[in-house]
PDB file of C-alpha atoms in Angstrom:
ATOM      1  CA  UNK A 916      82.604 134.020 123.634  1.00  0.00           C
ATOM      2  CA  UNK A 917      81.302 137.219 122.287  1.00  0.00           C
ATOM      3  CA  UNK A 918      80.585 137.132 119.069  1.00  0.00           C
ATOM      4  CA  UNK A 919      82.624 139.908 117.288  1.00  0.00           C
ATOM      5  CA  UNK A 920      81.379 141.901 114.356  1.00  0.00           C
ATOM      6  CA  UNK A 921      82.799 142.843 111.537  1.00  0.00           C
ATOM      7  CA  UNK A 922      84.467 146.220 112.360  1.00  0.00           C
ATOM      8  CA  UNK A 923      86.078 143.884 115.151  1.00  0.00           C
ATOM      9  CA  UNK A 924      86.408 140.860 113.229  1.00  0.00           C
ATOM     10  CA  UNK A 925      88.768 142.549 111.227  1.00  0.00           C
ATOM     11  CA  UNK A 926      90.834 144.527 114.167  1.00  0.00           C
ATOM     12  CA  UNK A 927      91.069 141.045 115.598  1.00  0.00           C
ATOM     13  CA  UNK A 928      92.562 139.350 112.456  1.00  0.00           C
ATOM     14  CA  UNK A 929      95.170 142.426 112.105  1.00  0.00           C
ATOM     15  CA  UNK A 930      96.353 141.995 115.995  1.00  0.00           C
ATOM     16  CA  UNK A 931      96.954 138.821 115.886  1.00  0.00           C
ATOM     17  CA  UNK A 932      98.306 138.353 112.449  1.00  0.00           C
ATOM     18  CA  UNK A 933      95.818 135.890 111.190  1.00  0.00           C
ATOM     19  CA  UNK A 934      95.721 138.740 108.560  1.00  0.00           C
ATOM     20  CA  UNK A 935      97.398 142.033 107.879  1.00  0.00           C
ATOM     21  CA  UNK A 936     101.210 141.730 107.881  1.00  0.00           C
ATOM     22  CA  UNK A 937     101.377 138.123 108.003  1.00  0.00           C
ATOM     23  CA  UNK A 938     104.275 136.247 109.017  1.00  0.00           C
ATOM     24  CA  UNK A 939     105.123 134.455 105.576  1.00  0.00           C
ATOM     25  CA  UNK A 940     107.672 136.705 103.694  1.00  0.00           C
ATOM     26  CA  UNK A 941     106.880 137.733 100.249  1.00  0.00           C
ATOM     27  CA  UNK A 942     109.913 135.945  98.903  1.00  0.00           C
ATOM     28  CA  UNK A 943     108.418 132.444  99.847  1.00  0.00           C
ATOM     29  CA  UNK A 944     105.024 133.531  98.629  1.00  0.00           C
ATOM     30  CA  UNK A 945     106.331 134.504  95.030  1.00  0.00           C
ATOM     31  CA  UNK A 946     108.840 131.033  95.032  1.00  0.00           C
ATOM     32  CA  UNK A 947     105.256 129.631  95.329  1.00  0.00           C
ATOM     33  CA  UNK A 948     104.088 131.219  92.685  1.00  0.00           C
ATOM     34  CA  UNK A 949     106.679 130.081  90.724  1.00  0.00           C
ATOM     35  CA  UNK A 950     106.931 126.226  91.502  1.00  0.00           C
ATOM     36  CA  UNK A 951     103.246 125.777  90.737  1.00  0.00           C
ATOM     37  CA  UNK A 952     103.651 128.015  87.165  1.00  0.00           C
ATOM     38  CA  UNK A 953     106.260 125.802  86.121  1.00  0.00           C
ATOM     39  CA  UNK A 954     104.037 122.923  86.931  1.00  0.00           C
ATOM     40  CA  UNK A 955     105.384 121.274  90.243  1.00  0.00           C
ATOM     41  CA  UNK A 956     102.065 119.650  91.419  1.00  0.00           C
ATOM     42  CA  UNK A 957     103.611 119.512  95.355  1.00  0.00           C
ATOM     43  CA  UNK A 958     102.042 123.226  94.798  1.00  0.00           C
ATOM     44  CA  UNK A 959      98.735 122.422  93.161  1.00  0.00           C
ATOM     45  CA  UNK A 960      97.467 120.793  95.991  1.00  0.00           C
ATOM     46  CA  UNK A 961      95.460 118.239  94.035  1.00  0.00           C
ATOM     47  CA  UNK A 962      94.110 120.509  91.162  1.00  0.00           C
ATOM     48  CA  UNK A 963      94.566 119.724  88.012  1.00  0.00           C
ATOM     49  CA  UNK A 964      95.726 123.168  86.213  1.00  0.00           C
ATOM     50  CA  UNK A 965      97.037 122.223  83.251  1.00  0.00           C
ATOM     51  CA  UNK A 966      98.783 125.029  81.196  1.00  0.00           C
ATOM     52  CA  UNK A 967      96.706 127.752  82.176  1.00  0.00           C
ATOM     53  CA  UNK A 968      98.711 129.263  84.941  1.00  0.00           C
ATOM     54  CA  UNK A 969     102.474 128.535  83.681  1.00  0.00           C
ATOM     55  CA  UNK A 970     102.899 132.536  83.980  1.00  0.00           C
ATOM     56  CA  UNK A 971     103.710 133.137  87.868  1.00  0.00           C
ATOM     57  CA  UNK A 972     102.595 136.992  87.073  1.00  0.00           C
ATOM     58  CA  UNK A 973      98.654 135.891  86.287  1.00  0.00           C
ATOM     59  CA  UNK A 974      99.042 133.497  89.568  1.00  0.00           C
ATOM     60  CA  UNK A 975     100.516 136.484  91.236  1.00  0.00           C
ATOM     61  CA  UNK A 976      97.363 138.616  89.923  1.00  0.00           C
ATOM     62  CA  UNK A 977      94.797 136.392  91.375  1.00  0.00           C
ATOM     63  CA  UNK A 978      96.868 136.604  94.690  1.00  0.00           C
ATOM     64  CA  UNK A 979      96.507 140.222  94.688  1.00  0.00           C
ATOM     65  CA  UNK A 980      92.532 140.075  94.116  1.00  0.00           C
ATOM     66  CA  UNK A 981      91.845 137.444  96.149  1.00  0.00           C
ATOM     67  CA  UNK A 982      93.913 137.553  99.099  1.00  0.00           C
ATOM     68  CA  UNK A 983      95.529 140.523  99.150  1.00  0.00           C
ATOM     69  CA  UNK A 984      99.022 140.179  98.804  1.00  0.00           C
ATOM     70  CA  UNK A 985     101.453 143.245  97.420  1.00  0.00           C
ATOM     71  CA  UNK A 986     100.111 143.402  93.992  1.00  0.00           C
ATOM     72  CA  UNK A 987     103.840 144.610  92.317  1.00  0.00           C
ATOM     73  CA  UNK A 988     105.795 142.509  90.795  1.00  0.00           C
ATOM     74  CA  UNK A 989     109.093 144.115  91.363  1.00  0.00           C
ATOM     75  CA  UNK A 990     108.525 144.030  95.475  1.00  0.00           C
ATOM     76  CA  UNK A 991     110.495 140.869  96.181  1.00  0.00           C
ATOM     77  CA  UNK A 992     111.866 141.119  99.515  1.00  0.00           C
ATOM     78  CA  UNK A 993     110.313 141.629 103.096  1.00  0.00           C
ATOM     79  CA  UNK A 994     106.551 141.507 104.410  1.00  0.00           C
ATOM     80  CA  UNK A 995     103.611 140.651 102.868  1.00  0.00           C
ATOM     81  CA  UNK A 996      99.818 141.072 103.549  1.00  0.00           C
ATOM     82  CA  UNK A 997      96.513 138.896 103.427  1.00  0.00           C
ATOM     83  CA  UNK A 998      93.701 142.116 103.201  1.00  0.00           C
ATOM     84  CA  UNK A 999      91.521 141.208 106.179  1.00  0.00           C
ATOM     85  CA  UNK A1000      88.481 142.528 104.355  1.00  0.00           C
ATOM     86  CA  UNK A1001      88.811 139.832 102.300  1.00  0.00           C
ATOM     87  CA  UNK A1002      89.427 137.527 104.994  1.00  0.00           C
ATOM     88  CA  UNK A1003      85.952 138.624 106.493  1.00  0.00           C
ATOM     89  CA  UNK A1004      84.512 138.735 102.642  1.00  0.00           C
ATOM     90  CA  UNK A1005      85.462 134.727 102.226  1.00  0.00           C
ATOM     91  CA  UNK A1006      84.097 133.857 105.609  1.00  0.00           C
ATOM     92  CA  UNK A1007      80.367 135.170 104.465  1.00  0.00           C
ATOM     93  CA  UNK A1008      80.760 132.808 101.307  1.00  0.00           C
ATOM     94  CA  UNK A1009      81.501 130.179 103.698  1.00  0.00           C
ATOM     95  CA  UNK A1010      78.480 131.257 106.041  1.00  0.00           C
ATOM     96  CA  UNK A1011      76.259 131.122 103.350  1.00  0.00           C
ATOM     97  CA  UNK A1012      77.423 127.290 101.875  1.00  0.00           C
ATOM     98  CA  UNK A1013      77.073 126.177 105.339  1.00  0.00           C
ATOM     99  CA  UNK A1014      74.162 127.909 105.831  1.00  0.00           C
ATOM    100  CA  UNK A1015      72.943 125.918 102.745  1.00  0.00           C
ATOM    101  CA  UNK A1016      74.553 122.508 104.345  1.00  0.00           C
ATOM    102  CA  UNK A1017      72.373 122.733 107.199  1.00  0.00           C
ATOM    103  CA  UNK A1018      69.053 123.427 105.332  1.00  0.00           C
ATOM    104  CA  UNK A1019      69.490 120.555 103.601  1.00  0.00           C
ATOM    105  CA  UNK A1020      70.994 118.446 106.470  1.00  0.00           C
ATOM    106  CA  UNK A1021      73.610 117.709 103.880  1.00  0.00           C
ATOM    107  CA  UNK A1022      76.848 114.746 104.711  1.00  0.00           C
ATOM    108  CA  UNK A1023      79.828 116.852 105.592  1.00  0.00           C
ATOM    109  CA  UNK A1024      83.792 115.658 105.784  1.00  0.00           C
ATOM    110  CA  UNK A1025      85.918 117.646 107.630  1.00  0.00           C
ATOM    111  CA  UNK A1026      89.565 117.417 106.982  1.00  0.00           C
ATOM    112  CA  UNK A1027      93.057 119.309 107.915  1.00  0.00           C
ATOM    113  CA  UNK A1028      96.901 119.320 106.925  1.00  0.00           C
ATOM    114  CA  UNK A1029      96.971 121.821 109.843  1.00  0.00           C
ATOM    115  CA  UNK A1030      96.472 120.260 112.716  1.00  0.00           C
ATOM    116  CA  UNK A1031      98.369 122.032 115.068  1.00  0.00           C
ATOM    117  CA  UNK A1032      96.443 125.631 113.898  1.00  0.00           C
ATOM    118  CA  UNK A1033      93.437 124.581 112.492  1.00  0.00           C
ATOM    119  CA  UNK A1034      91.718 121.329 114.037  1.00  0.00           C
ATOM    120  CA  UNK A1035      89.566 123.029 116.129  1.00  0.00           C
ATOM    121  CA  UNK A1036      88.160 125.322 113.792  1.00  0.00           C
ATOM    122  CA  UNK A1037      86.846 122.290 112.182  1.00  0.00           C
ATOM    123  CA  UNK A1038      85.842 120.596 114.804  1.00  0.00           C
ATOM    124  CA  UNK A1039      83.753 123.818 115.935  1.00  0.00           C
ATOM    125  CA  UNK A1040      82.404 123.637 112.387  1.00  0.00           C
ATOM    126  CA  UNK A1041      81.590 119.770 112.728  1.00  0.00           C
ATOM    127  CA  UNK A1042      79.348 120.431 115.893  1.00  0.00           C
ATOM    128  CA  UNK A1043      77.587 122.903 114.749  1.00  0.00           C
ATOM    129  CA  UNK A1044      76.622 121.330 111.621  1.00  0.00           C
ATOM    130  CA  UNK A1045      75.610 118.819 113.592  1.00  0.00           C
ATOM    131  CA  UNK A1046      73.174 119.747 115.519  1.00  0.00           C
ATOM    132  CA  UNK A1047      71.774 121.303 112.685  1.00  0.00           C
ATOM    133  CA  UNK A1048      70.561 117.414 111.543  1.00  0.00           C
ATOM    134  CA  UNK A1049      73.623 117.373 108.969  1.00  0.00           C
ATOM    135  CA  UNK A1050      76.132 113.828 108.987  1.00  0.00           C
ATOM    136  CA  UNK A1051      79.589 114.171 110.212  1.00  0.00           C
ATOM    137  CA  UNK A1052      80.947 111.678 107.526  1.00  0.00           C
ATOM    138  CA  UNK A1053      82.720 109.136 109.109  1.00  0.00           C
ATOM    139  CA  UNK A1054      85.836 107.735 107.115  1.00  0.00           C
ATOM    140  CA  UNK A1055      86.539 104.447 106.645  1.00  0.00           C
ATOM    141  CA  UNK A1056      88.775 102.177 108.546  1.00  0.00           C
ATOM    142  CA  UNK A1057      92.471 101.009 107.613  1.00  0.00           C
ATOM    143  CA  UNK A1058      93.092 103.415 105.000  1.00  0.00           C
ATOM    144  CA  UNK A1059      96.799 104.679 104.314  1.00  0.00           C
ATOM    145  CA  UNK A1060      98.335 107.878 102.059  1.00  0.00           C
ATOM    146  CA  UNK A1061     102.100 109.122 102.140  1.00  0.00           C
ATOM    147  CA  UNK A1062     103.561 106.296 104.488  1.00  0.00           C
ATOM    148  CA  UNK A1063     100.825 107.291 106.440  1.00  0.00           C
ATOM    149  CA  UNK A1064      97.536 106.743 108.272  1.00  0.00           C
ATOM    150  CA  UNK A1065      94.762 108.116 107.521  1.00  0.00           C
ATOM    151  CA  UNK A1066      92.746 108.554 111.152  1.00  0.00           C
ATOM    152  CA  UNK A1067      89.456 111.120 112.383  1.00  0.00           C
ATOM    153  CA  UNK A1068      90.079 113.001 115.644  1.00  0.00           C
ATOM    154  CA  UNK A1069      87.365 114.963 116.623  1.00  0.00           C
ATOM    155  CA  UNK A1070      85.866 114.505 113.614  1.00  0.00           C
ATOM    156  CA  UNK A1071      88.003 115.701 111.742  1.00  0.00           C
ATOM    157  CA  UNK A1072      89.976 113.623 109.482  1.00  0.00           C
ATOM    158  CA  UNK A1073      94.023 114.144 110.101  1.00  0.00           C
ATOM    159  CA  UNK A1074      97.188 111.977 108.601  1.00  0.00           C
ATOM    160  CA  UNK A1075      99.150 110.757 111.326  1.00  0.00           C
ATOM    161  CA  UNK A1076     102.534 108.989 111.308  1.00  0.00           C
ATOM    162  CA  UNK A1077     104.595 107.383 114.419  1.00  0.00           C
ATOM    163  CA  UNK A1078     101.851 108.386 116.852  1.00  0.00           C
ATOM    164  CA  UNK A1079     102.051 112.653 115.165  1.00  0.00           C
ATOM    165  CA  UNK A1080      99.486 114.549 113.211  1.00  0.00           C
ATOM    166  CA  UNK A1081     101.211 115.794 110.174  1.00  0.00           C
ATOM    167  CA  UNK A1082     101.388 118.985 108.676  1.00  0.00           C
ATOM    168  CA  UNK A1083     100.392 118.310 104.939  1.00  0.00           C
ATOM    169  CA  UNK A1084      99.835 119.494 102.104  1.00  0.00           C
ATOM    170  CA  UNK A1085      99.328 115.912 100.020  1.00  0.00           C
ATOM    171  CA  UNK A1086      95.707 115.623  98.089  1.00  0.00           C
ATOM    172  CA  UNK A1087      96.323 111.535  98.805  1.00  0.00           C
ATOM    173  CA  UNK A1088      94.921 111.497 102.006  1.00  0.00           C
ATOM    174  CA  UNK A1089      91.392 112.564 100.948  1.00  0.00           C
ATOM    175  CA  UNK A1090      91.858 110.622  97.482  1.00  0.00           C
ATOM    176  CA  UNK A1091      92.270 107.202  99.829  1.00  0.00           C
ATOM    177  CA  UNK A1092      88.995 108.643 101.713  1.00  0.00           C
ATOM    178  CA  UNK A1093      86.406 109.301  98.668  1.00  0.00           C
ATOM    179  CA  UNK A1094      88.085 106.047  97.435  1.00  0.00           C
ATOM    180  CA  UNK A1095      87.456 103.659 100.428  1.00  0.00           C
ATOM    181  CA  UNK A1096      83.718 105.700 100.351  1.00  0.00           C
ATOM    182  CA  UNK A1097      83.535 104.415  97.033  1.00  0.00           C
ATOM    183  CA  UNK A1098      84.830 100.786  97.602  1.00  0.00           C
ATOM    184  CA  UNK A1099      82.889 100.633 100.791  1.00  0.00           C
ATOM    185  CA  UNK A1100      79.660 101.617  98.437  1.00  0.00           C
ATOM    186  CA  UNK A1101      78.514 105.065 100.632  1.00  0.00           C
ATOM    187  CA  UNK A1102      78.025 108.232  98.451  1.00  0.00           C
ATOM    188  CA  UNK A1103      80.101 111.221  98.783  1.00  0.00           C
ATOM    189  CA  UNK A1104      80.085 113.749 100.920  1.00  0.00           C
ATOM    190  CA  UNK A1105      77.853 116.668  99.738  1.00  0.00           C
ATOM    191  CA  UNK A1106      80.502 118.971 101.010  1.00  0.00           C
ATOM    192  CA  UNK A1107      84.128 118.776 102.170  1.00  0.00           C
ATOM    193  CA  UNK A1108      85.869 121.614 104.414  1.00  0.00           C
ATOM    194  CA  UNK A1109      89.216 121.284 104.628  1.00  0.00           C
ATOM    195  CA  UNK A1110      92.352 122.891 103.800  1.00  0.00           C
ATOM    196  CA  UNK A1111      95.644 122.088 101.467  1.00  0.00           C
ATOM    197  CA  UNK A1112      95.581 118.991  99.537  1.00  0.00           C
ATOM    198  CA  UNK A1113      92.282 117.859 101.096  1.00  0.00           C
ATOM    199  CA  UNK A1114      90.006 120.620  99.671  1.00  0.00           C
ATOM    200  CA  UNK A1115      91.807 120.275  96.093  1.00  0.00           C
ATOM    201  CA  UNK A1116      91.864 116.866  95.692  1.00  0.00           C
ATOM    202  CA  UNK A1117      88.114 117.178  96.730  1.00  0.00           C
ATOM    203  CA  UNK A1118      87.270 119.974  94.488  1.00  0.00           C
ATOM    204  CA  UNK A1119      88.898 118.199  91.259  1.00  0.00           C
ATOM    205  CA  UNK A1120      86.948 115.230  91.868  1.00  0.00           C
ATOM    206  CA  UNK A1121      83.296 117.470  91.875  1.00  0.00           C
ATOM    207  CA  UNK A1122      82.586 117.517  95.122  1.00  0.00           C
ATOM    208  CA  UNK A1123      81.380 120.777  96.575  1.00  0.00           C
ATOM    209  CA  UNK A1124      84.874 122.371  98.817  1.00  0.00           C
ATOM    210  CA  UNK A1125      85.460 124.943 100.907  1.00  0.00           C
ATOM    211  CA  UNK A1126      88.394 125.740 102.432  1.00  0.00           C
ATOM    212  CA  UNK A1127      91.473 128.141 104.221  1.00  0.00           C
ATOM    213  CA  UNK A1128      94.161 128.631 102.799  1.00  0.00           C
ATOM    214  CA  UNK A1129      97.615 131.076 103.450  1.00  0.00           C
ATOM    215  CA  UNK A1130      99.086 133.311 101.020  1.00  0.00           C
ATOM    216  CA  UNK A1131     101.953 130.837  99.962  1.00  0.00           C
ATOM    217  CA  UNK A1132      99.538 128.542  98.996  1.00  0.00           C
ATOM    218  CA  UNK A1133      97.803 129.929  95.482  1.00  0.00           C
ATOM    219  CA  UNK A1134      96.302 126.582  94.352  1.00  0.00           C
ATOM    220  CA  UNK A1135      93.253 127.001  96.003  1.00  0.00           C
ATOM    221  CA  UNK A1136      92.751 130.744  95.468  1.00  0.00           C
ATOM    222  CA  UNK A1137      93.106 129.648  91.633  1.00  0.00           C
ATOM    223  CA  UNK A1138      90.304 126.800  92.235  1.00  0.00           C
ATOM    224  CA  UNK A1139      87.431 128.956  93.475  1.00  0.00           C
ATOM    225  CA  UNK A1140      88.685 131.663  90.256  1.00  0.00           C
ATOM    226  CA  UNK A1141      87.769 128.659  87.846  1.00  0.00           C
ATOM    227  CA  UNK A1142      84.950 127.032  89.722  1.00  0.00           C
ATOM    228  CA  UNK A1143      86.313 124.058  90.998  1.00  0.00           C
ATOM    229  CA  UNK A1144      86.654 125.164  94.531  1.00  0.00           C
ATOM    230  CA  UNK A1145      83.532 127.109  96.168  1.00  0.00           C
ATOM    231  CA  UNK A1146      85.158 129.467  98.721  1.00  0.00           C
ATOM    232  CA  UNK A1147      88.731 129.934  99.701  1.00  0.00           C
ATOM    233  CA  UNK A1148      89.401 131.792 103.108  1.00  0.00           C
ATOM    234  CA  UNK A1149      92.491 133.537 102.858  1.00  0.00           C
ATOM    235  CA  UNK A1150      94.427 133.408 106.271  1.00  0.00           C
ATOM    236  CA  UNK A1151      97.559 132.546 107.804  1.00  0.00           C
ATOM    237  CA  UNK A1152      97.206 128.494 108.707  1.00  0.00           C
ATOM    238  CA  UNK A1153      99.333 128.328 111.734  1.00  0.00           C
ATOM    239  CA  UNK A1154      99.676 131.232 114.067  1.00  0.00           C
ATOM    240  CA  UNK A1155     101.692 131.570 117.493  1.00  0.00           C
ATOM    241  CA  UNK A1156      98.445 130.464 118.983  1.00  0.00           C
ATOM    242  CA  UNK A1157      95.339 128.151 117.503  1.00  0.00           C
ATOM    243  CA  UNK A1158      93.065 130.170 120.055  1.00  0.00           C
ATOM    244  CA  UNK A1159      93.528 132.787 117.891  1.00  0.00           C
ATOM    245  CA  UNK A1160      90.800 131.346 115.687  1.00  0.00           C
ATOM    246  CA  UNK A1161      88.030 131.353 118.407  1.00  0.00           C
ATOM    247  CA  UNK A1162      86.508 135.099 117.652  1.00  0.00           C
ATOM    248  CA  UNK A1163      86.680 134.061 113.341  1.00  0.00           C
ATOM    249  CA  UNK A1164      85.138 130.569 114.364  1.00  0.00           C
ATOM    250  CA  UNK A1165      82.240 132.529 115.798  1.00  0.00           C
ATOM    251  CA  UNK A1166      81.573 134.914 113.933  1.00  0.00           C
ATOM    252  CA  UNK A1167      81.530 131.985 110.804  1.00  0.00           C
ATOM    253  CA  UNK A1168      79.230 130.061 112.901  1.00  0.00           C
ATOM    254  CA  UNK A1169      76.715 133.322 113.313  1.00  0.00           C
ATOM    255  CA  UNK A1170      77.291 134.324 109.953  1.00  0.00           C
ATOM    256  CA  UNK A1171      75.927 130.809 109.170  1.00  0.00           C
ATOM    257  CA  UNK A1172      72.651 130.946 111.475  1.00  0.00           C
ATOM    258  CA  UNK A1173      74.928 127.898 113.257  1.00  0.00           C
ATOM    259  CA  UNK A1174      74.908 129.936 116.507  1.00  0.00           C
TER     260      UNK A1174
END
C-alpha cells in the first residue's frame, strides 16, 4: 500500500469518516460527558478521576482541544466532528513511543474492545514491533472478566463470549491480564496499546498506554491531559469498513521507522 502523507492522510480520514463529520451525534457525545462528570465509572474506562471532572463543561473543554469536537456548549443536537489534524497530530505521538518501543526492544500487549474495527490495526502494530526485536506479550491461560474469556487472536488480546469477540468497554479484562502476569511471576508489559477499558485500566496501574479512542469516549482524552495515559488517537472506532484503517496503519508504521 502506498504510504500516504499527511496532506493525504488527512483527505483520507475526512472521506471516509474516520474523522471529520463523524457518525456519532453530538447528543450522545455530550450524554457522555455527562455520565462520567457525575461519576458513572462505565464511562471512565478504568481511570480513576476522582472529583476533578464532575463539571461536564471542563470534560467538554478538553474534548474540544483534544479531539475536536464543536467547542459550544449550547450546540446540542446534530453532527459532530473529530479535527483530523489532530487525528494525524496523535498518530506522530504514537510514532514516536513506538519508535521508542522498538529501540529498546521493549515487551508490548496489544489489546481491543473493538474487534470488529480495530483488530487489525493492532495486529499490523504487533508485527511490526516485532520484527523490530520487541516481545509480543503473550497472556496467560484460563483467565476470565465480565462472564467472559479472556483469549489473544492475532496477538491481540480480545474478550470473547459464546464463541463472539465483544465490543467492550470494561477495564476488567486487562486487570485479569496484568494480574495473572503478576500471579504467574512475569513483569509487565513496558507498553500496552489498546483502546477503551484496556488502555485505562493499564494507564491507572503505571504502565506506559497508548491508545484510540472516539469522541463519545472522553476518559482517555482526560488520561493523556493528566499524565496517566501517553497518547490518545482521536478517531471513530468502528467505521462501515475496518479497511478503512489500512492508509492510517501505514502511515503510523512509517511515522514510527516500523516500515
Amino acid at each position: 500500500m502506498p504510504i500516504p502523507n499527511r496532506a493525504a492522510l488527512v483527505d483520507h480520514l475526512v472521506r471516509t469518516r474516520i474523522a471529520g463529520d463523524v457518525a456519532t451525534p453530538r447528543d450522545n457525545n455530550l450524554s457522555h460527558y455527562r455520565k462520567l462528570a457525575n461519576g458513572d465509572r462505565h464511562y471512565w474506562l478504568g481511570l480513576e478521576l476522582g472529583d476533578r471532572w464532575s463539571d461536564e463543561q471542563d470534560v467538554l473543554a478538553v474534548m474540544a482541544e483534544r479531539c475536536g469536537v464543536n467547542d459550544d456548549p449550547q450546540y446540542r443536537y446534530g453532527q459532530d466532528t473529530i479535527d483530523p489534524e489532530l487525528t494525524v497530530d496523535a498518530l506522530d505521538r504514537m510514532a514516536a513511543r513506538l519508535k521508542q518501543a522498538a529501540a529498546g526492544r521493549e515487551s508490548v500487549l496489544f489489546a481491543t474492545g473493538h474487534p470488529g474495527g480495530l483488530l487489525d490495526v493492532h495486529r499490523q502494530i504487533a508485527d511490526a514491533l516485532r520484527s523490530t526485536g520487541c516481545e509480543i506479550v503473550r497472556i496467560p491461560s484460563g483467565l476470565t472478566a465480565d462472564e467472559g474469556m479472556v483469549y489473544q487472536f492475532a496477538d491481540v488480546a480480545v474478550l470473547e463470549r459464546g464463541a463472539t469477540l465483544w465490543h467492550t468497554h470494561s477495564p476488567a479484562p486487562m486487570a485479569a491480564i496484568l494480574d495473572g502476569l503478576e500471579r504467574d511471576g512475569r513483569a509487565r508489559p513496558d507498553l500496552v496499546v489498546a483502546d477503551h477499558g484496556w488502555a485505562g485500566c493499564a494507564g491507572q496501574r503505571g504502565v506506559d498506554a497508548v491508545g484510540f479512542a472516539d469522541c463519545n469516549d472522553p476518559a482517555l482524552f482526560i488520561g493523556e491531559a493528566e499524565g496517566t495515559v501517553r497518547v490518545t488517537v482521536p478517531l471513530d472506532d468502528h467505521v462501515t469498513d475496518p479497511r478503512f484503517y489500512d492508509p492510517m496503519t501505514a502511515y503510523l508504521l512509517d511515522a514510527a521507522g516500523l516500515l
